[in-house]
């Protein structure tokens, strides 16, 4: 019954007359002129609301969409860091200072780096002096030739001492090697003289033996005829046998002497080969060490150059984080930022998903900034194309 009453409420006055008996059954008062007016007003209101809803759905509107964002300088700011960290020795700028390119900003303590450089340089000086000695020994030279790195440090006591030590070692080793070779040569000369003496002795005995044999050959027929006693033959035969033995000993001694000569020559050659092999091994190790020390020297010099932190470009110092002289900074720690000179402030923003549907490409947007930063409260009336997809 209630539904019918609501339907009847929206009908025209003509329809009111037709349904008046039905409405009378509800024990309500009869329709009046005020009820008709109210119905017309409600109809107009519903039509207006419906039209507004259709218009609101399909009509594009410019509206403010709140979104979170951040301010970013046009031209990225330059972050100042130090690769190895260290102890702050001097701070040369403060927050908000204008700096030019390559201007010193901060100095770190260089005591440890200089100590490391001194250690590396000392090791390099010794290694280079040793390399010069080994090169001279390898090439069998009579004097050392030092590299320019050492010659430029002839006023440094450590370099002078290293060159003196290696020079003395070079002379000692060369004298020992040459002394050993000289002893070998002298021994060979003695053996060769012995061989010549034994050869001459053997030749004399051979000639004497030949004479005894000839004499023995002549006396045998006389002994057979009874002209010579037998003892004379026995004496000659014993002499021939003795000389034959002596000659054999001489030939054996000659052979032993020649064998000794060969052994001594081989020993001298092997000594030279062992010496060269030792030199080559030490030289390879020293050259590897020199190369490593040179790389470490370059790295240490580079670290010393980076003790003073400099501005990469002209700009303004912001976000200075190091304020304590003697304070320790960690490797890679951010120390400050340099805002490039002439870089304006741009903005970056991001809208929530609920707002994405209210923005479109090409829509003009204004910006109202809030917060505690240096641009807080600023209003930007520029029109920016915003595209959210």
GROMACS .gro file of C-alpha atoms in nm:
model
  389
    1UNK     CA    1   0.000   0.000   0.000
    2UNK     CA    2   0.289   0.236   0.076
    3UNK     CA    3   0.440   0.177  -0.272
    4UNK     CA    4   0.114   0.271  -0.436
    5UNK     CA    5   0.100   0.585  -0.231
    6UNK     CA    6   0.449   0.691  -0.350
    7UNK     CA    7   0.359   0.616  -0.713
    8UNK     CA    8   0.044   0.817  -0.682
    9UNK     CA    9   0.246   1.102  -0.539
   10UNK     CA   10   0.433   1.148  -0.869
   11UNK     CA   11   0.123   1.141  -1.094
   12UNK     CA   12  -0.054   1.444  -1.241
   13UNK     CA   13  -0.359   1.615  -1.091
   14UNK     CA   14  -0.579   1.435  -1.342
   15UNK     CA   15  -0.450   1.107  -1.211
   16UNK     CA   16  -0.527   1.224  -0.856
   17UNK     CA   17  -0.892   1.214  -0.930
   18UNK     CA   18  -0.872   0.859  -1.057
   19UNK     CA   19  -0.684   0.725  -0.758
   20UNK     CA   20  -0.861   0.931  -0.494
   21UNK     CA   21  -1.081   0.634  -0.389
   22UNK     CA   22  -0.765   0.428  -0.331
   23UNK     CA   23  -0.602   0.697  -0.124
   24UNK     CA   24  -0.919   0.737   0.074
   25UNK     CA   25  -0.881   0.377   0.195
   26UNK     CA   26  -0.566   0.475   0.380
   27UNK     CA   27  -0.753   0.694   0.621
   28UNK     CA   28  -0.538   0.991   0.525
   29UNK     CA   29  -0.656   1.337   0.444
   30UNK     CA   30  -0.753   1.421   0.087
   31UNK     CA   31  -0.499   1.572  -0.153
   32UNK     CA   32  -0.472   1.946  -0.145
   33UNK     CA   33  -0.319   2.202  -0.376
   34UNK     CA   34  -0.005   2.221  -0.159
   35UNK     CA   35   0.074   1.856  -0.226
   36UNK     CA   36   0.070   1.912  -0.601
   37UNK     CA   37   0.310   2.199  -0.573
   38UNK     CA   38   0.545   1.987  -0.361
   39UNK     CA   39   0.537   1.711  -0.617
   40UNK     CA   40   0.636   1.947  -0.894
   41UNK     CA   41   0.921   2.085  -0.682
   42UNK     CA   42   1.049   1.736  -0.607
   43UNK     CA   43   1.037   1.645  -0.976
   44UNK     CA   44   1.243   1.952  -1.068
   45UNK     CA   45   1.493   1.878  -0.791
   46UNK     CA   46   1.542   1.519  -0.905
   47UNK     CA   47   1.585   1.625  -1.266
   48UNK     CA   48   1.843   1.888  -1.162
   49UNK     CA   49   2.035   1.639  -0.950
   50UNK     CA   50   2.037   1.385  -1.234
   51UNK     CA   51   2.157   1.642  -1.485
   52UNK     CA   52   2.434   1.753  -1.245
   53UNK     CA   53   2.549   1.396  -1.198
   54UNK     CA   54   2.565   1.339  -1.575
   55UNK     CA   55   2.752   1.668  -1.621
   56UNK     CA   56   2.991   1.593  -1.336
   57UNK     CA   57   3.074   1.252  -1.483
   58UNK     CA   58   3.139   1.357  -1.842
   59UNK     CA   59   3.250   1.722  -1.821
   60UNK     CA   60   3.635   1.777  -1.781
   61UNK     CA   61   3.713   2.004  -1.487
   62UNK     CA   62   4.032   2.178  -1.378
   63UNK     CA   63   4.095   2.103  -1.015
   64UNK     CA   64   4.372   2.084  -0.759
   65UNK     CA   65   4.514   1.736  -0.697
   66UNK     CA   66   4.726   1.712  -0.379
   67UNK     CA   67   5.040   1.503  -0.428
   68UNK     CA   68   5.366   1.437  -0.252
   69UNK     CA   69   5.676   1.574  -0.426
   70UNK     CA   70   6.025   1.710  -0.376
   71UNK     CA   71   6.232   2.006  -0.490
   72UNK     CA   72   6.526   1.934  -0.715
   73UNK     CA   73   6.778   2.183  -0.850
   74UNK     CA   74   6.784   2.209  -1.228
   75UNK     CA   75   7.129   2.060  -1.288
   76UNK     CA   76   7.205   1.784  -1.033
   77UNK     CA   77   7.381   1.890  -0.716
   78UNK     CA   78   7.734   1.758  -0.666
   79UNK     CA   79   7.790   1.542  -0.360
   80UNK     CA   80   8.134   1.572  -0.200
   81UNK     CA   81   8.273   1.245  -0.058
   82UNK     CA   82   8.611   1.090   0.016
   83UNK     CA   83   8.696   0.739  -0.097
   84UNK     CA   84   8.912   0.636   0.198
   85UNK     CA   85   8.787   0.859   0.479
   86UNK     CA   86   9.019   1.001   0.741
   87UNK     CA   87   9.058   1.271   1.005
   88UNK     CA   88   8.938   1.626   0.936
   89UNK     CA   89   9.233   1.867   0.946
   90UNK     CA   90   9.069   2.184   0.820
   91UNK     CA   91   8.723   2.294   0.704
   92UNK     CA   92   8.757   2.580   0.455
   93UNK     CA   93   8.390   2.656   0.382
   94UNK     CA   94   8.064   2.689   0.569
   95UNK     CA   95   7.698   2.637   0.486
   96UNK     CA   96   7.577   2.868   0.211
   97UNK     CA   97   7.922   2.976   0.087
   98UNK     CA   98   7.967   3.034  -0.282
   99UNK     CA   99   8.262   2.847  -0.427
  100UNK     CA  100   8.434   2.834  -0.763
  101UNK     CA  101   8.547   2.527  -0.952
  102UNK     CA  102   8.851   2.351  -0.800
  103UNK     CA  103   8.833   2.563  -0.483
  104UNK     CA  104   8.958   2.378  -0.170
  105UNK     CA  105   8.669   2.280   0.055
  106UNK     CA  106   8.821   2.059   0.323
  107UNK     CA  107   9.161   1.914   0.414
  108UNK     CA  108   9.215   1.575   0.574
  109UNK     CA  109   9.509   1.472   0.790
  110UNK     CA  110   9.789   1.335   0.573
  111UNK     CA  111  10.021   1.193   0.841
  112UNK     CA  112   9.935   0.828   0.780
  113UNK     CA  113   9.941   0.870   0.403
  114UNK     CA  114  10.286   1.030   0.414
  115UNK     CA  115  10.409   0.750   0.638
  116UNK     CA  116  10.276   0.493   0.393
  117UNK     CA  117  10.436   0.680   0.104
  118UNK     CA  118  10.769   0.685   0.290
  119UNK     CA  119  10.753   0.310   0.348
  120UNK     CA  120  10.667   0.239  -0.016
  121UNK     CA  121  10.937   0.479  -0.142
  122UNK     CA  122  11.201   0.318   0.083
  123UNK     CA  123  11.113  -0.028  -0.042
  124UNK     CA  124  11.116   0.096  -0.401
  125UNK     CA  125  11.461   0.255  -0.360
  126UNK     CA  126  11.606  -0.072  -0.227
  127UNK     CA  127  11.433  -0.277  -0.497
  128UNK     CA  128  11.556  -0.051  -0.778
  129UNK     CA  129  11.914  -0.062  -0.648
  130UNK     CA  130  11.894  -0.441  -0.633
  131UNK     CA  131  11.750  -0.453  -0.985
  132UNK     CA  132  12.042  -0.241  -1.113
  133UNK     CA  133  12.291  -0.482  -0.952
  134UNK     CA  134  12.120  -0.789  -1.093
  135UNK     CA  135  12.106  -0.639  -1.442
  136UNK     CA  136  12.480  -0.573  -1.427
  137UNK     CA  137  12.548  -0.927  -1.306
  138UNK     CA  138  12.328  -1.074  -1.577
  139UNK     CA  139  12.506  -0.877  -1.850
  140UNK     CA  140  12.849  -0.940  -1.692
  141UNK     CA  141  12.924  -0.568  -1.675
  142UNK     CA  142  13.203  -0.412  -1.472
  143UNK     CA  143  12.994  -0.135  -1.314
  144UNK     CA  144  12.637  -0.058  -1.216
  145UNK     CA  145  12.395   0.168  -1.402
  146UNK     CA  146  12.126   0.314  -1.172
  147UNK     CA  147  11.783   0.434  -1.292
  148UNK     CA  148  11.683   0.800  -1.295
  149UNK     CA  149  11.460   0.747  -0.989
  150UNK     CA  150  11.769   0.675  -0.777
  151UNK     CA  151  11.995   0.932  -0.941
  152UNK     CA  152  11.737   1.202  -0.861
  153UNK     CA  153  11.761   1.103  -0.493
  154UNK     CA  154  12.138   1.109  -0.450
  155UNK     CA  155  12.092   1.361  -0.170
  156UNK     CA  156  11.870   1.123   0.026
  157UNK     CA  157  12.069   0.917   0.277
  158UNK     CA  158  11.856   0.609   0.226
  159UNK     CA  159  11.905   0.611  -0.151
  160UNK     CA  160  12.279   0.667  -0.114
  161UNK     CA  161  12.306   0.383   0.135
  162UNK     CA  162  12.106   0.147  -0.090
  163UNK     CA  163  12.332   0.220  -0.388
  164UNK     CA  164  12.644   0.176  -0.176
  165UNK     CA  165  12.524  -0.155  -0.034
  166UNK     CA  166  12.430  -0.296  -0.374
  167UNK     CA  167  12.754  -0.167  -0.528
  168UNK     CA  168  12.960  -0.338  -0.259
  169UNK     CA  169  12.760  -0.659  -0.296
  170UNK     CA  170  12.810  -0.645  -0.673
  171UNK     CA  171  13.186  -0.614  -0.637
  172UNK     CA  172  13.201  -0.890  -0.375
  173UNK     CA  173  12.997  -1.136  -0.579
  174UNK     CA  174  13.187  -1.054  -0.896
  175UNK     CA  175  13.521  -1.100  -0.716
  176UNK     CA  176  13.409  -1.433  -0.571
  177UNK     CA  177  13.293  -1.558  -0.909
  178UNK     CA  178  13.603  -1.441  -1.087
  179UNK     CA  179  13.824  -1.581  -0.811
  180UNK     CA  180  13.663  -1.920  -0.848
  181UNK     CA  181  13.706  -1.904  -1.223
  182UNK     CA  182  14.069  -1.795  -1.181
  183UNK     CA  183  14.141  -2.089  -0.951
  184UNK     CA  184  13.991  -2.321  -1.207
  185UNK     CA  185  14.199  -2.169  -1.484
  186UNK     CA  186  14.517  -2.199  -1.276
  187UNK     CA  187  14.441  -2.562  -1.198
  188UNK     CA  188  14.383  -2.630  -1.564
  189UNK     CA  189  14.714  -2.464  -1.654
  190UNK     CA  190  14.894  -2.680  -1.397
  191UNK     CA  191  14.734  -2.995  -1.526
  192UNK     CA  192  14.817  -2.904  -1.882
  193UNK     CA  193  15.182  -2.855  -1.782
  194UNK     CA  194  15.171  -3.191  -1.610
  195UNK     CA  195  15.029  -3.350  -1.922
  196UNK     CA  196  15.304  -3.197  -2.132
  197UNK     CA  197  15.569  -3.323  -1.886
  198UNK     CA  198  15.422  -3.671  -1.875
  199UNK     CA  199  15.399  -3.674  -2.249
  200UNK     CA  200  15.764  -3.581  -2.285
  201UNK     CA  201  15.862  -3.837  -2.022
  202UNK     CA  202  15.659  -4.104  -2.194
  203UNK     CA  203  15.820  -4.017  -2.526
  204UNK     CA  204  16.169  -4.046  -2.374
  205UNK     CA  205  16.090  -4.378  -2.215
  206UNK     CA  206  15.942  -4.499  -2.540
  207UNK     CA  207  16.264  -4.408  -2.721
  208UNK     CA  208  16.476  -4.569  -2.449
  209UNK     CA  209  16.258  -4.879  -2.460
  210UNK     CA  210  16.303  -4.898  -2.833
  211UNK     CA  211  16.680  -4.875  -2.790
  212UNK     CA  212  16.681  -5.153  -2.529
  213UNK     CA  213  16.472  -5.376  -2.752
  214UNK     CA  214  16.707  -5.315  -3.041
  215UNK     CA  215  17.008  -5.393  -2.826
  216UNK     CA  216  16.841  -5.706  -2.693
  217UNK     CA  217  16.768  -5.817  -3.045
  218UNK     CA  218  17.137  -5.779  -3.138
  219UNK     CA  219  17.275  -5.960  -2.832
  220UNK     CA  220  17.062  -6.272  -2.851
  221UNK     CA  221  17.255  -6.426  -3.142
  222UNK     CA  222  17.583  -6.353  -2.963
  223UNK     CA  223  17.452  -6.524  -2.650
  224UNK     CA  224  17.354  -6.824  -2.856
  225UNK     CA  225  17.712  -6.839  -2.995
  226UNK     CA  226  17.851  -6.813  -2.641
  227UNK     CA  227  18.009  -6.473  -2.676
  228UNK     CA  228  17.791  -6.297  -2.411
  229UNK     CA  229  17.691  -6.425  -2.070
  230UNK     CA  230  17.327  -6.491  -2.003
  231UNK     CA  231  17.316  -6.238  -1.716
  232UNK     CA  232  17.370  -5.961  -1.967
  233UNK     CA  233  17.053  -6.065  -2.150
  234UNK     CA  234  16.856  -6.085  -1.827
  235UNK     CA  235  16.956  -5.731  -1.735
  236UNK     CA  236  16.838  -5.595  -2.069
  237UNK     CA  237  16.509  -5.786  -2.050
  238UNK     CA  238  16.444  -5.646  -1.699
  239UNK     CA  239  16.517  -5.293  -1.824
  240UNK     CA  240  16.275  -5.338  -2.115
  241UNK     CA  241  16.001  -5.462  -1.880
  242UNK     CA  242  16.060  -5.177  -1.634
  243UNK     CA  243  16.051  -4.911  -1.904
  244UNK     CA  244  15.732  -5.061  -2.046
  245UNK     CA  245  15.569  -5.034  -1.701
  246UNK     CA  246  15.691  -4.678  -1.652
  247UNK     CA  247  15.564  -4.581  -1.994
  248UNK     CA  248  15.221  -4.728  -1.915
  249UNK     CA  249  15.209  -4.529  -1.588
  250UNK     CA  250  15.294  -4.212  -1.775
  251UNK     CA  251  15.017  -4.272  -2.028
  252UNK     CA  252  14.771  -4.336  -1.743
  253UNK     CA  253  14.877  -4.017  -1.565
  254UNK     CA  254  14.834  -3.822  -1.885
  255UNK     CA  255  14.482  -3.960  -1.918
  256UNK     CA  256  14.396  -3.870  -1.556
  257UNK     CA  257  14.531  -3.518  -1.597
  258UNK     CA  258  14.325  -3.459  -1.909
  259UNK     CA  259  14.018  -3.593  -1.733
  260UNK     CA  260  14.078  -3.352  -1.443
  261UNK     CA  261  14.110  -3.065  -1.689
  262UNK     CA  262  13.771  -3.153  -1.838
  263UNK     CA  263  13.613  -3.181  -1.494
  264UNK     CA  264  13.747  -2.842  -1.384
  265UNK     CA  265  13.626  -2.675  -1.705
  266UNK     CA  266  13.283  -2.828  -1.651
  267UNK     CA  267  13.282  -2.715  -1.289
  268UNK     CA  268  13.368  -2.358  -1.388
  269UNK     CA  269  13.094  -2.361  -1.652
  270UNK     CA  270  12.839  -2.503  -1.408
  271UNK     CA  271  12.938  -2.243  -1.150
  272UNK     CA  272  12.876  -1.970  -1.405
  273UNK     CA  273  12.542  -2.126  -1.502
  274UNK     CA  274  12.431  -2.157  -1.138
  275UNK     CA  275  12.533  -1.797  -1.082
  276UNK     CA  276  12.336  -1.676  -1.384
  277UNK     CA  277  12.035  -1.886  -1.290
  278UNK     CA  278  12.036  -1.737  -0.941
  279UNK     CA  279  12.069  -1.388  -1.089
  280UNK     CA  280  11.783  -1.446  -1.334
  281UNK     CA  281  11.555  -1.580  -1.059
  282UNK     CA  282  11.628  -1.291  -0.826
  283UNK     CA  283  11.592  -1.043  -1.112
  284UNK     CA  284  11.246  -1.174  -1.206
  285UNK     CA  285  11.131  -1.153  -0.844
  286UNK     CA  286  11.280  -0.806  -0.803
  287UNK     CA  287  11.123  -0.675  -1.123
  288UNK     CA  288  10.784  -0.803  -1.009
  289UNK     CA  289  10.833  -0.634  -0.674
  290UNK     CA  290  10.942  -0.310  -0.841
  291UNK     CA  291  10.631  -0.308  -1.061
  292UNK     CA  292  10.408  -0.365  -0.758
  293UNK     CA  293  10.582  -0.093  -0.557
  294UNK     CA  294  10.552   0.154  -0.846
  295UNK     CA  295  10.177   0.090  -0.860
  296UNK     CA  296  10.151   0.137  -0.485
  297UNK     CA  297  10.357   0.455  -0.515
  298UNK     CA  298  10.118   0.596  -0.775
  299UNK     CA  299   9.818   0.501  -0.560
  300UNK     CA  300   9.971   0.664  -0.253
  301UNK     CA  301  10.051   0.983  -0.443
  302UNK     CA  302   9.694   0.990  -0.573
  303UNK     CA  303   9.560   0.952  -0.219
  304UNK     CA  304   9.781   1.241  -0.105
  305UNK     CA  305   9.644   1.456  -0.387
  306UNK     CA  306   9.291   1.378  -0.268
  307UNK     CA  307   9.366   1.485   0.089
  308UNK     CA  308   9.236   1.828  -0.013
  309UNK     CA  309   8.873   1.803  -0.126
  310UNK     CA  310   8.794   2.050  -0.404
  311UNK     CA  311   8.474   2.182  -0.559
  312UNK     CA  312   8.390   2.001  -0.884
  313UNK     CA  313   8.210   2.311  -1.017
  314UNK     CA  314   8.104   2.658  -0.914
  315UNK     CA  315   7.804   2.668  -0.683
  316UNK     CA  316   7.674   2.700  -0.329
  317UNK     CA  317   7.767   2.478  -0.035
  318UNK     CA  318   7.465   2.306   0.123
  319UNK     CA  319   7.408   2.013   0.360
  320UNK     CA  320   7.751   2.044   0.524
  321UNK     CA  321   7.777   1.744   0.758
  322UNK     CA  322   8.136   1.770   0.888
  323UNK     CA  323   8.184   2.043   1.147
  324UNK     CA  324   8.449   1.905   1.385
  325UNK     CA  325   8.822   1.956   1.340
  326UNK     CA  326   8.982   1.623   1.424
  327UNK     CA  327   8.660   1.435   1.359
  328UNK     CA  328   8.668   1.104   1.176
  329UNK     CA  329   8.482   1.060   0.848
  330UNK     CA  330   8.396   0.717   0.712
  331UNK     CA  331   8.489   0.605   0.359
  332UNK     CA  332   8.230   0.730   0.111
  333UNK     CA  333   8.054   0.947   0.372
  334UNK     CA  334   7.866   1.245   0.235
  335UNK     CA  335   8.039   1.562   0.354
  336UNK     CA  336   7.847   1.833   0.168
  337UNK     CA  337   7.666   1.913  -0.155
  338UNK     CA  338   7.747   2.177  -0.414
  339UNK     CA  339   7.441   2.330  -0.581
  340UNK     CA  340   7.564   2.428  -0.931
  341UNK     CA  341   7.580   2.803  -0.990
  342UNK     CA  342   7.280   2.935  -1.186
  343UNK     CA  343   7.071   2.620  -1.135
  344UNK     CA  344   6.709   2.705  -1.060
  345UNK     CA  345   6.473   2.499  -0.851
  346UNK     CA  346   6.258   2.255  -1.038
  347UNK     CA  347   5.994   2.031  -0.887
  348UNK     CA  348   5.916   1.663  -0.907
  349UNK     CA  349   5.590   1.517  -0.789
  350UNK     CA  350   5.402   1.192  -0.773
  351UNK     CA  351   5.024   1.151  -0.738
  352UNK     CA  352   4.840   0.877  -0.565
  353UNK     CA  353   4.644   0.621  -0.761
  354UNK     CA  354   4.317   0.783  -0.666
  355UNK     CA  355   4.431   1.110  -0.824
  356UNK     CA  356   4.572   0.958  -1.140
  357UNK     CA  357   4.230   0.938  -1.297
  358UNK     CA  358   4.179   1.312  -1.245
  359UNK     CA  359   4.488   1.416  -1.444
  360UNK     CA  360   4.563   1.390  -1.812
  361UNK     CA  361   4.846   1.467  -2.048
  362UNK     CA  362   4.865   1.832  -2.140
  363UNK     CA  363   4.667   1.957  -1.842
  364UNK     CA  364   4.800   2.282  -1.698
  365UNK     CA  365   4.896   2.257  -1.333
  366UNK     CA  366   5.004   2.507  -1.071
  367UNK     CA  367   5.213   2.425  -0.765
  368UNK     CA  368   5.174   2.517  -0.401
  369UNK     CA  369   5.470   2.406  -0.186
  370UNK     CA  370   5.451   2.329   0.186
  371UNK     CA  371   5.706   2.209   0.438
  372UNK     CA  372   6.008   2.318   0.635
  373UNK     CA  373   6.263   2.346   0.351
  374UNK     CA  374   6.406   2.662   0.197
  375UNK     CA  375   6.123   2.671  -0.059
  376UNK     CA  376   5.841   2.621   0.195
  377UNK     CA  377   5.529   2.824   0.128
  378UNK     CA  378   5.634   2.916  -0.225
  379UNK     CA  379   5.368   2.928  -0.494
  380UNK     CA  380   5.447   2.855  -0.856
  381UNK     CA  381   5.186   2.977  -1.099
  382UNK     CA  382   5.360   2.835  -1.402
  383UNK     CA  383   5.159   2.600  -1.618
  384UNK     CA  384   5.323   2.259  -1.645
  385UNK     CA  385   5.214   1.976  -1.861
  386UNK     CA  386   5.132   1.684  -1.636
  387UNK     CA  387   5.101   1.335  -1.769
  388UNK     CA  388   5.000   1.047  -1.547
  389UNK     CA  389   4.966   0.712  -1.713
   0.00000   0.00000   0.00000
